[in-house]
PDB file of C-alpha atoms in Angstrom:
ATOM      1  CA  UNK A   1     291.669  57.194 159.503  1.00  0.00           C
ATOM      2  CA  UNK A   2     289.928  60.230 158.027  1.00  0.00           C
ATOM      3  CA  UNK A   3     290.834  63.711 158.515  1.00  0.00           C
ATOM      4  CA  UNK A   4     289.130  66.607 158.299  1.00  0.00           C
ATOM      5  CA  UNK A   5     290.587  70.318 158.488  1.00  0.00           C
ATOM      6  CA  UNK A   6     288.156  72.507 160.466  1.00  0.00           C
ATOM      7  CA  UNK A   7     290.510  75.553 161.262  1.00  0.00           C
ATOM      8  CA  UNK A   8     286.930  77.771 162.668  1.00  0.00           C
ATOM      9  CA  UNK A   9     287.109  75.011 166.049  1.00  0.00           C
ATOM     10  CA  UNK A  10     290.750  75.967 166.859  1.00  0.00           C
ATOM     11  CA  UNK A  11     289.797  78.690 168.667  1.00  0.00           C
ATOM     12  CA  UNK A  12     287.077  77.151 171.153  1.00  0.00           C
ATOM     13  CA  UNK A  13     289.665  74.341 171.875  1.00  0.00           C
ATOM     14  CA  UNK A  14     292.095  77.400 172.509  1.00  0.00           C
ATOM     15  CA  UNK A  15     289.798  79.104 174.587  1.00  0.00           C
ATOM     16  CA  UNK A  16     289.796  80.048 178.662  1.00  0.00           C
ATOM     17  CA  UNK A  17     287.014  77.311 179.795  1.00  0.00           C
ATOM     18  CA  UNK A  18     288.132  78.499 183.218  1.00  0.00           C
ATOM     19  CA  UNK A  19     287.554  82.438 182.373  1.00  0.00           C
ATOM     20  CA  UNK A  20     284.700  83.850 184.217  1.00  0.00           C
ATOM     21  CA  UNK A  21     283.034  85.913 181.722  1.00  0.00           C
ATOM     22  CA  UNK A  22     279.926  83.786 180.560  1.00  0.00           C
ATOM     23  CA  UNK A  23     279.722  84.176 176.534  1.00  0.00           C
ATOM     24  CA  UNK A  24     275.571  84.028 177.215  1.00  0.00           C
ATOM     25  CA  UNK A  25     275.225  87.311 179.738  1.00  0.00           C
ATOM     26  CA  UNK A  26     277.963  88.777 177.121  1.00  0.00           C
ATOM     27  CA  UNK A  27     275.054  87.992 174.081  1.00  0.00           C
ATOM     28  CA  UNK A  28     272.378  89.357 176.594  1.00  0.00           C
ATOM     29  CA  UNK A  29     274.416  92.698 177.103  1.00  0.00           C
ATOM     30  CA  UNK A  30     275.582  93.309 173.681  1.00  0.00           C
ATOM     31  CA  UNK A  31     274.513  95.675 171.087  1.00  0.00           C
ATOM     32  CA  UNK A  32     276.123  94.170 168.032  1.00  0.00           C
ATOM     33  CA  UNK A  33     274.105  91.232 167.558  1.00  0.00           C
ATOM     34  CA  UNK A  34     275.785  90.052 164.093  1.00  0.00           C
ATOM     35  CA  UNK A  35     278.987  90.373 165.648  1.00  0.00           C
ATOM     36  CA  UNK A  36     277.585  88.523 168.796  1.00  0.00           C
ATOM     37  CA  UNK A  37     275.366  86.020 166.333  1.00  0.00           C
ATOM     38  CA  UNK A  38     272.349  86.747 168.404  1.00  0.00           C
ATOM     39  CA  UNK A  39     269.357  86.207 165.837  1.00  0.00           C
ATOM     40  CA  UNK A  40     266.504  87.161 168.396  1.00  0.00           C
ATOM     41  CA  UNK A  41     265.829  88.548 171.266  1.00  0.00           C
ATOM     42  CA  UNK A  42     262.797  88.344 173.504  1.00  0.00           C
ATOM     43  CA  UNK A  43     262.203  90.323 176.915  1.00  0.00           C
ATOM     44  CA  UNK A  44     263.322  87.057 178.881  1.00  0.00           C
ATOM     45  CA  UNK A  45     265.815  84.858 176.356  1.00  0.00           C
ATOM     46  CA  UNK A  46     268.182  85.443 173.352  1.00  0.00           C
ATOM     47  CA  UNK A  47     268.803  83.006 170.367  1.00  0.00           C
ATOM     48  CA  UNK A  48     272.173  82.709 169.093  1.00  0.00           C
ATOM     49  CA  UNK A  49     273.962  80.723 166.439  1.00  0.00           C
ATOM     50  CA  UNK A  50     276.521  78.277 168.168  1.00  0.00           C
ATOM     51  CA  UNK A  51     279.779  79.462 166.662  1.00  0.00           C
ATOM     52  CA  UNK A  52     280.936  75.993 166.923  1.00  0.00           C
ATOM     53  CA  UNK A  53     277.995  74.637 165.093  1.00  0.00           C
ATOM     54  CA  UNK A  54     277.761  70.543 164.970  1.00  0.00           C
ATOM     55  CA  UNK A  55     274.914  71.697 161.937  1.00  0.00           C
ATOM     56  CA  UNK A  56     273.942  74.368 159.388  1.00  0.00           C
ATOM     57  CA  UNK A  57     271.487  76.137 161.459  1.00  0.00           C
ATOM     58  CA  UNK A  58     272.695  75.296 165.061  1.00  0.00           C
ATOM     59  CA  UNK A  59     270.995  77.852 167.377  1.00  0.00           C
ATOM     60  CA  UNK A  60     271.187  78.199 171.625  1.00  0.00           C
ATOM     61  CA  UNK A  61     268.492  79.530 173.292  1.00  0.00           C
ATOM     62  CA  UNK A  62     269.322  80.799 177.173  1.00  0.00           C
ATOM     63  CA  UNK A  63     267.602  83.145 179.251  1.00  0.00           C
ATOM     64  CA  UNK A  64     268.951  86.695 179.235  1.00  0.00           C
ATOM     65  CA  UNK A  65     269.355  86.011 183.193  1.00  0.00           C
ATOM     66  CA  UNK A  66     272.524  84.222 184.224  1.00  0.00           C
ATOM     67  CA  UNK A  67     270.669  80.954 185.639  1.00  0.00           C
ATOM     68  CA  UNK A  68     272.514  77.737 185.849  1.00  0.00           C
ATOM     69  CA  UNK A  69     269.627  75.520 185.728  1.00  0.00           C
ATOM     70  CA  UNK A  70     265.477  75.074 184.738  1.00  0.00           C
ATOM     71  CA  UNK A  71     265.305  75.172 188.321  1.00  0.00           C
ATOM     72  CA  UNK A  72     267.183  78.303 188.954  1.00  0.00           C
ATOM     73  CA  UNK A  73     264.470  80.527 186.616  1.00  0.00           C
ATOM     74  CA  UNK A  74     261.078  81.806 187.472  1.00  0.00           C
ATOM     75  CA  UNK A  75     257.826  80.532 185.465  1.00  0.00           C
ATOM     76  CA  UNK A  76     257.828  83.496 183.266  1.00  0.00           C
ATOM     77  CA  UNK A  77     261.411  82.709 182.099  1.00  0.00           C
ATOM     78  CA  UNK A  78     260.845  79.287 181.909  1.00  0.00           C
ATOM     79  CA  UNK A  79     257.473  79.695 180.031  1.00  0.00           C
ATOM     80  CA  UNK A  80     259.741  82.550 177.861  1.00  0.00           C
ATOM     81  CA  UNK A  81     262.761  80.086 176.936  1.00  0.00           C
ATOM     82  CA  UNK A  82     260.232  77.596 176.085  1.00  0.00           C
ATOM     83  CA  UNK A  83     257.921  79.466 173.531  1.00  0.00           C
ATOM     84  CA  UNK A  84     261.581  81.031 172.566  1.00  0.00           C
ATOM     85  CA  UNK A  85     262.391  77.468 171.295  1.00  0.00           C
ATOM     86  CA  UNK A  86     258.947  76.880 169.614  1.00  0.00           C
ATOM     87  CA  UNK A  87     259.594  79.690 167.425  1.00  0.00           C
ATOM     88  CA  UNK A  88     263.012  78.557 166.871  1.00  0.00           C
ATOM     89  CA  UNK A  89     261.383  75.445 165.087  1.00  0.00           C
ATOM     90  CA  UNK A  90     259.233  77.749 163.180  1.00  0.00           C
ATOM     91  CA  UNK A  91     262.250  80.210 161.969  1.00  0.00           C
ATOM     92  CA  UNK A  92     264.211  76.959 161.149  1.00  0.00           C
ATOM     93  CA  UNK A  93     261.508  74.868 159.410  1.00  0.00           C
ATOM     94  CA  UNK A  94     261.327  78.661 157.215  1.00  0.00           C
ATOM     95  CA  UNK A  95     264.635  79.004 156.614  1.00  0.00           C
ATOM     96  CA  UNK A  96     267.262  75.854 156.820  1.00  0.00           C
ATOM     97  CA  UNK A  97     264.262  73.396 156.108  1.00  0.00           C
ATOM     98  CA  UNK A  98     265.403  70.784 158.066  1.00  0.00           C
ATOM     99  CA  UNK A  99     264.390  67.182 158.017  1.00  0.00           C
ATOM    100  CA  UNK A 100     263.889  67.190 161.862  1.00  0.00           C
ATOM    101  CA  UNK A 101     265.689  68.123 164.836  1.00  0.00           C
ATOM    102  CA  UNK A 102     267.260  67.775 168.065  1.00  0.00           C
ATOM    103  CA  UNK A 103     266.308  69.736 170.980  1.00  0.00           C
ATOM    104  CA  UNK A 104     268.927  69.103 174.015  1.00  0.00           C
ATOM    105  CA  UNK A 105     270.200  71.114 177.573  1.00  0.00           C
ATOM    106  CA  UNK A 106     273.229  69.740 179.383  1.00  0.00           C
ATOM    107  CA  UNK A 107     273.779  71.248 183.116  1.00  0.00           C
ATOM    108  CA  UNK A 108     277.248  70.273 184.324  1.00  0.00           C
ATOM    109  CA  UNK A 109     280.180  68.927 182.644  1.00  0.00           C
ATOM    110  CA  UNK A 110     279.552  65.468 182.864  1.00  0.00           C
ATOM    111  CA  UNK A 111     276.672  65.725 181.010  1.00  0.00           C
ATOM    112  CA  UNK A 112     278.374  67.274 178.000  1.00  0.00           C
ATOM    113  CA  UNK A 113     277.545  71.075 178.723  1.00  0.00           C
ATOM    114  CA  UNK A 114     280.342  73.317 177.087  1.00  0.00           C
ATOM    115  CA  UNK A 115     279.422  76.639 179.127  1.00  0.00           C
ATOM    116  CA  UNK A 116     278.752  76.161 182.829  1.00  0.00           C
ATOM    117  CA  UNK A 117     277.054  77.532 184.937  1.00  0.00           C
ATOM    118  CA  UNK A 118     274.448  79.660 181.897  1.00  0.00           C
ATOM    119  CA  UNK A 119     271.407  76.978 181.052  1.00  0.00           C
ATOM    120  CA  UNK A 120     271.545  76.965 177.472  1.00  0.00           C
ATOM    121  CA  UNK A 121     268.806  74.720 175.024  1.00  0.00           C
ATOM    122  CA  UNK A 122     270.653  73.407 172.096  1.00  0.00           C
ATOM    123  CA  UNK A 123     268.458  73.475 168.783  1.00  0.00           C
ATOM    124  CA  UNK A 124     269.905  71.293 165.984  1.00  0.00           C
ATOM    125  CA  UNK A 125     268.468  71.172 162.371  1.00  0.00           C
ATOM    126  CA  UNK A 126     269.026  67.257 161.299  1.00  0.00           C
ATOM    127  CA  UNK A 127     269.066  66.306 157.646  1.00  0.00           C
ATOM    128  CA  UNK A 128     269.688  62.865 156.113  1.00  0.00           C
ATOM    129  CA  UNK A 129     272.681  61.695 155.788  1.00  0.00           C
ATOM    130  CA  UNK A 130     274.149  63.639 158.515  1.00  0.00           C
ATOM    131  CA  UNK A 131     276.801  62.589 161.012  1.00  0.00           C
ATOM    132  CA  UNK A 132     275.458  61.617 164.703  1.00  0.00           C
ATOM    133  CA  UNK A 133     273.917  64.096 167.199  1.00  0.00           C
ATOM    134  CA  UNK A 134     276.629  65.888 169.420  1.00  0.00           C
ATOM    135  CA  UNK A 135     279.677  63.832 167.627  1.00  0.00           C
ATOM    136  CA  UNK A 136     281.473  61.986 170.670  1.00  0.00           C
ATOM    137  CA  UNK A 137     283.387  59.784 167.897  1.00  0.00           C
ATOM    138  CA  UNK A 138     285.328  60.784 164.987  1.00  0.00           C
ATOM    139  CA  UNK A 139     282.798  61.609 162.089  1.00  0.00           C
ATOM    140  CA  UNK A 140     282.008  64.190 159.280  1.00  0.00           C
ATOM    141  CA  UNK A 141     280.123  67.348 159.475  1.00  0.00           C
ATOM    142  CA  UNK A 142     279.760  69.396 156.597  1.00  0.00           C
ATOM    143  CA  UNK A 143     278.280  73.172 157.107  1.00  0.00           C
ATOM    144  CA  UNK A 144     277.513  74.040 153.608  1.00  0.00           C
ATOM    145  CA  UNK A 145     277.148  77.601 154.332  1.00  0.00           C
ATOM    146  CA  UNK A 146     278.870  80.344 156.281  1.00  0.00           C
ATOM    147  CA  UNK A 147     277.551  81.303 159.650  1.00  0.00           C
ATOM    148  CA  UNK A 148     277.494  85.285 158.129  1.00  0.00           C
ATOM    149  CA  UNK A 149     274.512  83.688 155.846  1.00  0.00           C
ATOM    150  CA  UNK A 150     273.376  81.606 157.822  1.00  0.00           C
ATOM    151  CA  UNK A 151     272.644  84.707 160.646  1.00  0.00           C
ATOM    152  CA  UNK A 152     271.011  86.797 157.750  1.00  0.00           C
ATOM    153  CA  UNK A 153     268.985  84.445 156.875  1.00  0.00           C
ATOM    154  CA  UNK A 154     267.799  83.517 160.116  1.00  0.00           C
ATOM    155  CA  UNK A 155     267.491  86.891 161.410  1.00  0.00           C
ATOM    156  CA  UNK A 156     265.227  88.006 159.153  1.00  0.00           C
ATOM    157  CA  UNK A 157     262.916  85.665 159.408  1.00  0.00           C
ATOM    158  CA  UNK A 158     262.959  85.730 163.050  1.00  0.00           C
ATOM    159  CA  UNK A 159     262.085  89.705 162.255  1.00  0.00           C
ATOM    160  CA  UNK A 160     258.834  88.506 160.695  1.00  0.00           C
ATOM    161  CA  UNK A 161     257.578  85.898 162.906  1.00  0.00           C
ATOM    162  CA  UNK A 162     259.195  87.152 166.223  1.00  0.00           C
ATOM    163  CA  UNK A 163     257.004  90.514 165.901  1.00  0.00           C
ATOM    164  CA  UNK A 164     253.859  88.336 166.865  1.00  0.00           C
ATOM    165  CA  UNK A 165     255.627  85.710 169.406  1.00  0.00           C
ATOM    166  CA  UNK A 166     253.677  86.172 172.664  1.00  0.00           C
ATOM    167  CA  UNK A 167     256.965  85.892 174.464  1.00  0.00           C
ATOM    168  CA  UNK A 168     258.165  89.025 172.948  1.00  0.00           C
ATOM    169  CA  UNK A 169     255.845  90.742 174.824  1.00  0.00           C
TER     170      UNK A 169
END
């Protein structure tokens, strides 16, 4: 059996699941965006770097509106998250230079989502050689760079391309 020390996940397996403060209206609200990892905002959605991350790179895009479901938003947030995760591919392609990705929701527990009850789109840079897509089995995942870097490096390029997105606006 391998084991592998990841202190960083101790406190998300510590954590309230029950509480009912939702971490993604907290992003929305707040005004420290390093200290909330939010990388980009748009009038609709906000990008954030999963704390947790199963990848360098990890990012969650969610409308700024508490909305539990694609059904649950109006076209202009849904057209919003949408281009919101287009550019994502863009910053990431810029910046981490992934290999390819994985682009994933889950809405209720059973189907694997972490936060309930805030529709969230998982973007995952992939690279070869990488362990399996939202690990359900024990396997390795090495982040070869802090998520500090990892946010200054994404948030700047998300300050150069973001200024044209049409979903800014």
């Amino acid at each position: 059996m391998q084991v592998i020390f990841a202190p960083w996940r101790l406190d998300y397996i510590l954590s309230d699941k029950n509480s009912e403060s939702c971490i993604f209206c907290e992003m929305a609200e707040a005004e420290d965006d390093e200290a909330m990892l939010v990388v980009h905002r748009t009038r609709r959605s906000i990008v954030a770097l999963n704390r947790y991350p199963y990848n360098n790179g990890h990012l969650m895009v969610a409308p700024s509106r508490h909305a539990g479901s694609l059904t649950e938003l109006d076209d202009e947030e849904l057209v919003d998250l949408f281009k919101t995760v287009r550019l994502c591919e863009t910053a990431l392609a810029k910046s981490i230079r992934p290999e390819g990705l994985n682009i994933g929701i889950n809405v209720g527990r059973c189907a694997g989502a972490g936060v309930l009850g805030h529709l969230h789109i998982h973007v995952v840079p992939r690279f070869s050689g990488d362990s399996n897509f939202m690990t359900t089995v024990s396997q390795v995942r090495v982040i070869p760079e802090s998520l500090s870097d990892t946010f200054r490096q994404l948030k700047s390029v998300f300050t150069v391309i973001g200024a044209d997105n049409d979903s800014k606006t």
